[in-house]
Coordinates of C-alpha atoms in Angstrom, one line a residue:
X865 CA -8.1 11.6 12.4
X866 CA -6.6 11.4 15.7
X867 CA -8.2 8.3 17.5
X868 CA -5.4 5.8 16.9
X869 CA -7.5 2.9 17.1
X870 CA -9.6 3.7 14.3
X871 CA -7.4 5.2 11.5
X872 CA -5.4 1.2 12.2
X873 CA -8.8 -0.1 11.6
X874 CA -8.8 1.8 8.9
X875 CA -5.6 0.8 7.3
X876 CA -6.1 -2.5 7.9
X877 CA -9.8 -2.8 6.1
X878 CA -8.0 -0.6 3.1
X879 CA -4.9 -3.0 3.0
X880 CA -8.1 -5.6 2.6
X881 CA -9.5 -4.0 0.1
X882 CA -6.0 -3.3 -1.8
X883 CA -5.2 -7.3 -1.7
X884 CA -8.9 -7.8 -3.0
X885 CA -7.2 -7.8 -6.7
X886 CA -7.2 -11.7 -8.4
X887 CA -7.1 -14.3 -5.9
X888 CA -3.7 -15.8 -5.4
X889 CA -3.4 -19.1 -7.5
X890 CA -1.0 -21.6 -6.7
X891 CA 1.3 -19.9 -9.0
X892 CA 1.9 -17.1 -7.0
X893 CA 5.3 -16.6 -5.6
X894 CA 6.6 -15.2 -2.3
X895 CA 10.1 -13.4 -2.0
X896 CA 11.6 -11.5 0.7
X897 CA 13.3 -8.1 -0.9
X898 CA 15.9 -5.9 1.2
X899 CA 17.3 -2.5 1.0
X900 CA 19.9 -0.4 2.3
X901 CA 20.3 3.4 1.4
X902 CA 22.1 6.7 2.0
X903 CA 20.7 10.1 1.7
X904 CA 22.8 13.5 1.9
X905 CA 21.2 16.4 2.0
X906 CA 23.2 19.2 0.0
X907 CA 20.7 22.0 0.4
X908 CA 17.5 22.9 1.6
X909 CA 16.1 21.1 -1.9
X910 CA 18.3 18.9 -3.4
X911 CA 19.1 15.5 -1.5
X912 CA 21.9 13.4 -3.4
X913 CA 20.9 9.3 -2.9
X914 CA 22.5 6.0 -3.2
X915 CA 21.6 2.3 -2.5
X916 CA 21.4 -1.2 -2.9
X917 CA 18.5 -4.1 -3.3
X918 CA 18.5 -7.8 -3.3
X919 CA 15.6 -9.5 -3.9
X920 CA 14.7 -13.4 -3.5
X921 CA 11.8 -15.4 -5.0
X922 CA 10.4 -19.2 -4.7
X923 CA 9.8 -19.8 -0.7
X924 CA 11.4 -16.8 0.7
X925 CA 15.3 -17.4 1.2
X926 CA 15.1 -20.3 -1.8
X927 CA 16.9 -18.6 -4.5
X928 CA 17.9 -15.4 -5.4
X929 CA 15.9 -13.4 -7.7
X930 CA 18.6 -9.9 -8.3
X931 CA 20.5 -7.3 -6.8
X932 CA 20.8 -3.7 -7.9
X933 CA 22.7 -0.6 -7.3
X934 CA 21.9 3.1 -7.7
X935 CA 22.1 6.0 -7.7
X936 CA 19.9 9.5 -7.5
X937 CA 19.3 13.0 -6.7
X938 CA 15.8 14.8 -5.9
X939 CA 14.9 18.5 -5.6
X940 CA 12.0 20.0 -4.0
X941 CA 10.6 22.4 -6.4
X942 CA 8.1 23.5 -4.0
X943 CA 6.2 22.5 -0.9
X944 CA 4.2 20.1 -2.5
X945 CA 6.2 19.1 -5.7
X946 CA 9.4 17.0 -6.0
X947 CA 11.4 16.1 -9.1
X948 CA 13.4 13.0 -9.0
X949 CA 16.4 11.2 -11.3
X950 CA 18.0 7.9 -11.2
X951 CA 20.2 5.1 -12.8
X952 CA 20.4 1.6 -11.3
X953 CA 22.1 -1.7 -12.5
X954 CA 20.1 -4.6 -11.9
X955 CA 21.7 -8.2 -12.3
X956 CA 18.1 -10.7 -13.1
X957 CA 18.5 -14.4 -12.4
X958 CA 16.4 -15.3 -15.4
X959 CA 15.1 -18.7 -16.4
X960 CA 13.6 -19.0 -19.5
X961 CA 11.9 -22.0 -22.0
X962 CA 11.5 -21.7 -26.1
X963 CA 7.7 -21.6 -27.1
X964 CA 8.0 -25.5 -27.6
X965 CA 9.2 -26.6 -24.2
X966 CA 12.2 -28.0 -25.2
X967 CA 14.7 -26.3 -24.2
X968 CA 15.4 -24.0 -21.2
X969 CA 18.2 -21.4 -20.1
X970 CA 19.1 -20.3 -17.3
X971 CA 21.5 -17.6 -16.5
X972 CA 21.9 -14.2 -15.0
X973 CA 22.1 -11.1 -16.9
X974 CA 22.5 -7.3 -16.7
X975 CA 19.7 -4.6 -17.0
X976 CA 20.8 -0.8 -17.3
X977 CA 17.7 1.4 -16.0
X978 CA 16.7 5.0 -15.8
X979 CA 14.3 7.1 -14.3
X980 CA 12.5 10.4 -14.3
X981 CA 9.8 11.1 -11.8
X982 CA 7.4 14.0 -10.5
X983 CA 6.0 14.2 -7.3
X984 CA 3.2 16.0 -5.8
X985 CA 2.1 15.8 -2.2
X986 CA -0.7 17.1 -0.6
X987 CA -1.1 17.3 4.1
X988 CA -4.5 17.1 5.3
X989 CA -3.3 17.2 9.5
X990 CA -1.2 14.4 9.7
X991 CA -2.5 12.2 6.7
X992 CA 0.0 12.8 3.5
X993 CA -1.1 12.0 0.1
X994 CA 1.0 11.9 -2.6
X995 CA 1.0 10.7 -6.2
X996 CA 4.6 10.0 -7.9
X997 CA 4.6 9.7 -11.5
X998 CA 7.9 7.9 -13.5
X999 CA 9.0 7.6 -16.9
X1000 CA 11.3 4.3 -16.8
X1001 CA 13.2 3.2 -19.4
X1002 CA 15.6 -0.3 -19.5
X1003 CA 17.9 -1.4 -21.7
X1004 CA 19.0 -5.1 -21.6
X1005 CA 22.2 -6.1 -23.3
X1006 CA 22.8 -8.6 -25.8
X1007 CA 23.6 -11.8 -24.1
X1008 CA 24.7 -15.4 -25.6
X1009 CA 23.4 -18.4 -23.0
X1010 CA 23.9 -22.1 -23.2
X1011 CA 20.1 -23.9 -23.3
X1012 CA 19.6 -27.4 -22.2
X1013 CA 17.3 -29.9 -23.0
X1014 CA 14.0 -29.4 -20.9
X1015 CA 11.8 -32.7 -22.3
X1016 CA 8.8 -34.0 -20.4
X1017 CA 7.1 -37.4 -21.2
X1018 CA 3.8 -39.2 -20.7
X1019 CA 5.3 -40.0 -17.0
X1020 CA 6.1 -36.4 -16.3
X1021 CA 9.5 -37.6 -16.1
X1022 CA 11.8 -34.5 -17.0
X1023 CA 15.4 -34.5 -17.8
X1024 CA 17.6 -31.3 -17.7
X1025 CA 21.3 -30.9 -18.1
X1026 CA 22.4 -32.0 -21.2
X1027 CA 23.7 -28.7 -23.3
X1028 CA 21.3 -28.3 -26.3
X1029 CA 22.5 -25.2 -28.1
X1030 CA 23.9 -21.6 -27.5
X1031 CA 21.1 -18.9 -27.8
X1032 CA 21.7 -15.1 -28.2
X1033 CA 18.8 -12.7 -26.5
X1034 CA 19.0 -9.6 -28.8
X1035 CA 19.8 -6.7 -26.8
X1036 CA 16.1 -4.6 -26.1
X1037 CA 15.2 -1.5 -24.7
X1038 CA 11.5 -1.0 -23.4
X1039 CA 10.3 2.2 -21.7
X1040 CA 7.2 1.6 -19.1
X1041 CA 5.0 4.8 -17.4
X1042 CA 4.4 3.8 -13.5
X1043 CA 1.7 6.0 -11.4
X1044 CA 1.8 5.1 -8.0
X1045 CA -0.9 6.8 -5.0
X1046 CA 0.1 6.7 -1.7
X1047 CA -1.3 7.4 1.7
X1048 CA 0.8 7.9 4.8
X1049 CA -0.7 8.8 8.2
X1050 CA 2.0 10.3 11.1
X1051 CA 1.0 8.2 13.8
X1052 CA 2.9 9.1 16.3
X1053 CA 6.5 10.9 15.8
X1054 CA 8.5 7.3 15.2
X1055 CA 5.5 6.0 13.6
X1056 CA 4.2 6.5 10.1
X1057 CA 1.8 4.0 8.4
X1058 CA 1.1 3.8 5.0
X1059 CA -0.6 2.5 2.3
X1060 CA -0.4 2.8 -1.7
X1061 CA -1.4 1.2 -5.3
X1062 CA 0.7 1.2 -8.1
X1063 CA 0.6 0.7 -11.9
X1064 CA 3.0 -0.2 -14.7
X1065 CA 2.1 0.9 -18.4
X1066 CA 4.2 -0.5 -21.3
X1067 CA 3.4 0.2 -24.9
X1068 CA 1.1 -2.7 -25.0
X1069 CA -1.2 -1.6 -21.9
X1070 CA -1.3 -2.2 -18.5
X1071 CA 2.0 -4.5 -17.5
X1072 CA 1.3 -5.3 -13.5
X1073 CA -0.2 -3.5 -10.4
X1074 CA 1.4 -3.6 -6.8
X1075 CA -0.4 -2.8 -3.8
X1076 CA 1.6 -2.1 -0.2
X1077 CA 0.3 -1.9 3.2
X1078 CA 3.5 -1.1 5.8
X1079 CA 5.1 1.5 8.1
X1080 CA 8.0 3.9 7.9
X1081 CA 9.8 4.0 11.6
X1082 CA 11.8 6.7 12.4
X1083 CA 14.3 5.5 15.0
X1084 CA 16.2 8.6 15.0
X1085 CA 16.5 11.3 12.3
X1086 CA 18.9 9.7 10.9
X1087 CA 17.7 6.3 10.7
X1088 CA 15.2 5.0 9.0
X1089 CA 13.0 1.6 8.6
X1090 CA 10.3 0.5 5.9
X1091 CA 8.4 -2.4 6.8
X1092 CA 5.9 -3.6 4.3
X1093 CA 4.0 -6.1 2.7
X1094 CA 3.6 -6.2 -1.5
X1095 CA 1.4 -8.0 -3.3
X1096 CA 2.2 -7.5 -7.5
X1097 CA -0.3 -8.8 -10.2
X1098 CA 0.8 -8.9 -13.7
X1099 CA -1.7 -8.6 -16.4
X1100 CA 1.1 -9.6 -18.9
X1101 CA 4.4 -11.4 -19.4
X1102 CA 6.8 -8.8 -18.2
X1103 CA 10.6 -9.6 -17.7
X1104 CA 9.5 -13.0 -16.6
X1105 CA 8.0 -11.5 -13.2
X1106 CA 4.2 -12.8 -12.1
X1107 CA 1.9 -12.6 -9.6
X1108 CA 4.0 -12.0 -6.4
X1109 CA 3.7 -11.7 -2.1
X1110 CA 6.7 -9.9 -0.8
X1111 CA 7.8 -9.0 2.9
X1112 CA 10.1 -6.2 2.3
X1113 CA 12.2 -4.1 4.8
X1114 CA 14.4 -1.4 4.0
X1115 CA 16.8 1.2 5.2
X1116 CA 17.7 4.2 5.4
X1117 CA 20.7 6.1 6.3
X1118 CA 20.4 10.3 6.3
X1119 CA 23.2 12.6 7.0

């Protein structure tokens, strides 16, 4: 556990193994999603918690997938078990086409979003395991949107922008059960490496997995840095997300 060298080699053949879910098709897209938090600690257990995320898909920097805001507080019921709450906003660019392919909207629109979670950790020398379980539930607003034609002939010639119709998305609620197993390993004391699988449950089965292979660096105490790479495989239509490569950095601010 404490050659260096190996336990990298280590990660790095695990973050191999992680990946080895379905081969990425062509449809697989790549987004960059960013971070920045607070933290305030108000006692020994509880820690108070505030951020903001804005995601992009198609090509990195192409166009921009949502940003969010939220908020949270966690309390350490014991050494090794945490209990954590939260509310976020998320605003989804959304683009969506009617079973037929005719017509197509696209337009931005508000998610409210909740969360309960439990976490247990468990320190084997420096190696931390930990498995964080969530009860999520969203509620997405009625929203009225203009559609537009979306026709596509024997050519493959397609022709967009002439208004169609007005289409109202029934507002919907759906609560989803995440389980997510992580491993980090205190390198050095900046350096903490990590790995960890996760997996969203709807009321229909298994929704997507996401697998992460990065490193928390601890500039000071009170700054923080996540860098990380995603890789998210959806079993089903969820929210319009699929199979997904992210770069991700985030942080963190603690005072």
């Amino acid at each position: 556990m404490k050659n260096s060298t190996t336990l990298l080699t280590s990660l790095a053949m695990a973050a191999c193994s992680l990946s080895a879910c379905p081969a990425a098709a062509q449809s697989d897209d790549f987004g960059i999603w960013t971070e920045a938090n607070v933290e305030k600690k108000i006692s020994r257990n509880l820690t108070l918690e505030g951020g903001m995320e804005l995601r992009t898909r198609d090509d990195g920097f192409g166009e921009l997938d949502r940003w969010s805001i939220g908020v949270g507080a966690s309390y350490k019921i014991t050494d090794w078990l945490k209990a954590s709450l939260g509310y976020n906003l998320l605003d989804d660019h959304n683009h969506k086409v009617n079973s037929s392919g005719k017509k197509y909207a696209d337009y931005w629109g508000l998610r409210h979003r909740l969360n309960l979670s439990l976490t247990v950790s468990h320190a084997i020398g420096d190696l931390t395991i930990s498995l964080r379980e969530r009860w999520q539930y969203t509620w997405r607003p009625e929203k009225t949107v203009d559609r537009y034609w979306n026709y596509t002939d024997d050519d493959d010639d397609r022709y967009y922008g002439e208004k169609a119709d007005e289409h109202i998305y029934r507002g919907k609620g759906s609560n989803k059960w995440r389980n997510r197993l992580q491993l980090k390993y205190k390198l050095t004391k900046q350096w903490r490496p990590f790995l960890s699988a996760e997996s969203t449950v709807g009321g229909s089965g298994l929704d997507k997995m996401r697998y992460a292979a990065g490193t928390e660096w601890r500039i000071t105490k009170q700054h923080v840095v996540d860098l990380y790479y995603l890789y998210q495989h959806s079993h089903k239509d969820d929210d319009s997300e699929g199979n997904r490569h992210v770069l991700g950095i985030g942080y963190t601010f603690k005072f």
